[in-house]
Coordinates of C-alpha atoms in Angstrom, one line a residue:
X1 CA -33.1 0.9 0.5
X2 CA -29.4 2.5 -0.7
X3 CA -28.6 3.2 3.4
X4 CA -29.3 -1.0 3.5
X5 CA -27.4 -2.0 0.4
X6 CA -24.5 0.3 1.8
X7 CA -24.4 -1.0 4.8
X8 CA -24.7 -5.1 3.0
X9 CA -22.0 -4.5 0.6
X10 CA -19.6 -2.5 3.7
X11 CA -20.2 -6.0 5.7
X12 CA -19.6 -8.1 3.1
X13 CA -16.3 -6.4 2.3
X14 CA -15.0 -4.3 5.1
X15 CA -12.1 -6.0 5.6
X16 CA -10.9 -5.5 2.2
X17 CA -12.4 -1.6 2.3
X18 CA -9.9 -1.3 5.6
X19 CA -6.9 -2.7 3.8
X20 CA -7.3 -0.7 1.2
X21 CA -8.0 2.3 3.2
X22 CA -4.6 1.5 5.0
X23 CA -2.7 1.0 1.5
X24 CA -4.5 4.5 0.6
X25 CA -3.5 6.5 3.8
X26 CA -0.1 4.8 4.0
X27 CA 0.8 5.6 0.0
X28 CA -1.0 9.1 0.3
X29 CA 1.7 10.3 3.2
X30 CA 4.4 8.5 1.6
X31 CA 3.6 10.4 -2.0
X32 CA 3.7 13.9 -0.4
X33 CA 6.7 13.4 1.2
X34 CA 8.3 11.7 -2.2
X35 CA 7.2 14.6 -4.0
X36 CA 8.7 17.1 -1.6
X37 CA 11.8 14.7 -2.1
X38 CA 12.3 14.6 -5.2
X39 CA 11.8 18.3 -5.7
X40 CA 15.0 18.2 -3.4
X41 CA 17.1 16.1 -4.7
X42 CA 16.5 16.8 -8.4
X43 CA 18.4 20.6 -7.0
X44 CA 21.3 18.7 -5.4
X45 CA 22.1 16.0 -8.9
X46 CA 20.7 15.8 -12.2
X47 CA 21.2 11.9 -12.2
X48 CA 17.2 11.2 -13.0
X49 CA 17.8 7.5 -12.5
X50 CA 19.1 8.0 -8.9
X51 CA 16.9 10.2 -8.1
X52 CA 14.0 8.0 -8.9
X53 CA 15.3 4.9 -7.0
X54 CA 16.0 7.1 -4.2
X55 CA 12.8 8.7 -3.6
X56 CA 11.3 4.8 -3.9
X57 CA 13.7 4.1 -0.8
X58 CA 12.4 7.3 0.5
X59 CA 9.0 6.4 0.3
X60 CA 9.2 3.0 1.5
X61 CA 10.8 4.4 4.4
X62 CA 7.3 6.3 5.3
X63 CA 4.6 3.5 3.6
X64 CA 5.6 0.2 5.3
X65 CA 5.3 1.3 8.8
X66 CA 2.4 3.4 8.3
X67 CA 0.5 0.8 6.5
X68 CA 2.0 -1.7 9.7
X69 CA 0.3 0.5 11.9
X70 CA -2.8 1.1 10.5
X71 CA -3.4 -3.2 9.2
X72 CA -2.5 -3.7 13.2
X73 CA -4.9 -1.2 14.6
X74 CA -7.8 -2.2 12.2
X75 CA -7.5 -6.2 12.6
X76 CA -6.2 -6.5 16.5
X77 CA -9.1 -8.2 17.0
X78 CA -8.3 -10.9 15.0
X79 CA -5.2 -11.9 16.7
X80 CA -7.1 -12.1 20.7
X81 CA -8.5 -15.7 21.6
X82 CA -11.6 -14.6 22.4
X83 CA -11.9 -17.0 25.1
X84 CA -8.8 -16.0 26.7
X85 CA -8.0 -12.5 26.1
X86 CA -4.5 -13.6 24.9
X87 CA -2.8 -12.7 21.5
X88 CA -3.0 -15.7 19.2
X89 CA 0.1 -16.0 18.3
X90 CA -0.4 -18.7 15.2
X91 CA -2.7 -16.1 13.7
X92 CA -0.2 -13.1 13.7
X93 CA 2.2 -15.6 12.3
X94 CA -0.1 -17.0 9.4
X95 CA -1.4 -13.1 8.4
X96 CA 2.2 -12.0 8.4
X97 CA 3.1 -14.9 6.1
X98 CA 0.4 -14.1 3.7
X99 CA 0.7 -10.4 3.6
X100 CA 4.8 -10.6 3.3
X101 CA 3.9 -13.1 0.4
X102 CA 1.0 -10.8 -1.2
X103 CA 3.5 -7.5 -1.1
X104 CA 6.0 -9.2 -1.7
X105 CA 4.8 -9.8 -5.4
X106 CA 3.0 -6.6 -5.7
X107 CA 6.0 -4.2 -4.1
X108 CA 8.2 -5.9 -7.1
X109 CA 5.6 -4.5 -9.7
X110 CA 4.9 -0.8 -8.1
X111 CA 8.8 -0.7 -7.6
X112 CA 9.5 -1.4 -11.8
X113 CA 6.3 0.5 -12.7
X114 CA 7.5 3.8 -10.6
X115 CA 10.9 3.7 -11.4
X116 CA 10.3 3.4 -14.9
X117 CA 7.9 6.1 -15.2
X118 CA 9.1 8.5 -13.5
X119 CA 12.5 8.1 -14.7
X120 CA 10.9 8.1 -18.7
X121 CA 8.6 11.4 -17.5
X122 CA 12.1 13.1 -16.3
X123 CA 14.0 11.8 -19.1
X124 CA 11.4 14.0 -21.3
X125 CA 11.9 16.9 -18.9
X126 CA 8.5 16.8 -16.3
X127 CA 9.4 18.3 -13.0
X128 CA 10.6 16.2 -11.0
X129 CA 7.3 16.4 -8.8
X130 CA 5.1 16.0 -11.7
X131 CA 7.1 12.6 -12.6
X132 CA 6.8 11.5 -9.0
X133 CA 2.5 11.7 -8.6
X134 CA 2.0 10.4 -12.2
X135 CA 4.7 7.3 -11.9
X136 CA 2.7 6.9 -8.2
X137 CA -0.7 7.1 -9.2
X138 CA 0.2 4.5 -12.3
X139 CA 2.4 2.6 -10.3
X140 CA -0.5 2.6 -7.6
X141 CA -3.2 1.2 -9.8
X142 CA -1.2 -1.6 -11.1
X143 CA -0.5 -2.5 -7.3
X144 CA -3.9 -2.4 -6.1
X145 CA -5.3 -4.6 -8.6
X146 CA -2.3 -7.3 -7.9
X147 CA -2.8 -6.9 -4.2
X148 CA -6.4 -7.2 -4.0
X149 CA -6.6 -10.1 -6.4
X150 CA -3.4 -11.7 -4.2
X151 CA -5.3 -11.1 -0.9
X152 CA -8.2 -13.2 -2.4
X153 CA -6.0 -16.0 -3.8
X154 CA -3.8 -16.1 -0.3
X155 CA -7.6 -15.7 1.8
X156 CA -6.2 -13.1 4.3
X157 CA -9.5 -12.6 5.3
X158 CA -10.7 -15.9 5.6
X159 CA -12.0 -15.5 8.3
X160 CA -14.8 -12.7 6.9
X161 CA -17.8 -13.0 4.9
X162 CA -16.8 -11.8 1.5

């Protein structure tokens, strides 16, 4: 009875359970390698307000291709005509529009929300590292609700049962 419900719910909302997936893998990497950055950077100047911008640039530098890649690999099918085997080019087109539009808004609100914590947590004298995976994982919340609730309003997956 659970196994069917599982599998119900993971039909109804797999596309939504990828992208989030993707968001998850794609932040995850970028994190570790912010952390590692920071760490770094916090030994080379003590400028705590650089240092957080800069490891934001850092990790954007790692998430947006990653989470490119991943999105790509998870809805390919969506852009073939089944009927012709050729990429649709109009749906490429219209899913790029709504996800630039969707992280867009939600990239503006992660970007404050990091920056400002982790700069705060630094000001108050938290490693460096420990300022980086608290301002992520707050930062990260905020963006997944705002994503999520802007993947809905924008129907990226309108083409899906949920």
């Amino acid at each position: 009875m659970m196994m069917r419900y599982g599998k119900k719910f993971y039909n109804k909302y797999k596309n939504y359970i990828l992208f989030n997936k993707n968001i998850i893998i794609a932040g995850t990497a970028a994190l570790i390698v912010g952390i590692f950055f920071t760490q770094f950077f916090a030994q080379q100047s003590k400028d705590n307000f650089l240092n957080s911008i800069v490891t934001l640039f850092v990790e954007y530098g790692i998430y947006i291709p990653l989470f490119a890649l991943f999105f790509y690999f998870d809805n390919k099918s969506r852009y073939v005509n089944p009927s012709s085997g050729k990429r649709n080019y109009a749906n490429i087109k219209n899913d790029i529009i709504k996800l630039f539009t969707i992280f867009s808004i939600s990239e503006i609100v992660y970007s404050i929300s990091k920056v400002s914590v982790h700069f705060q947590l630094m000001q108050i004298s938290f490693e460096p590292y420990q300022a980086t995976i608290i301002g992520s994982f707050t930062a990260w919340f905020i963006f997944l609700v705002i994503i999520n609730s802007g993947a809905k309003i924008v129907k990226l997956f309108k083409n899906s049962n949920s």
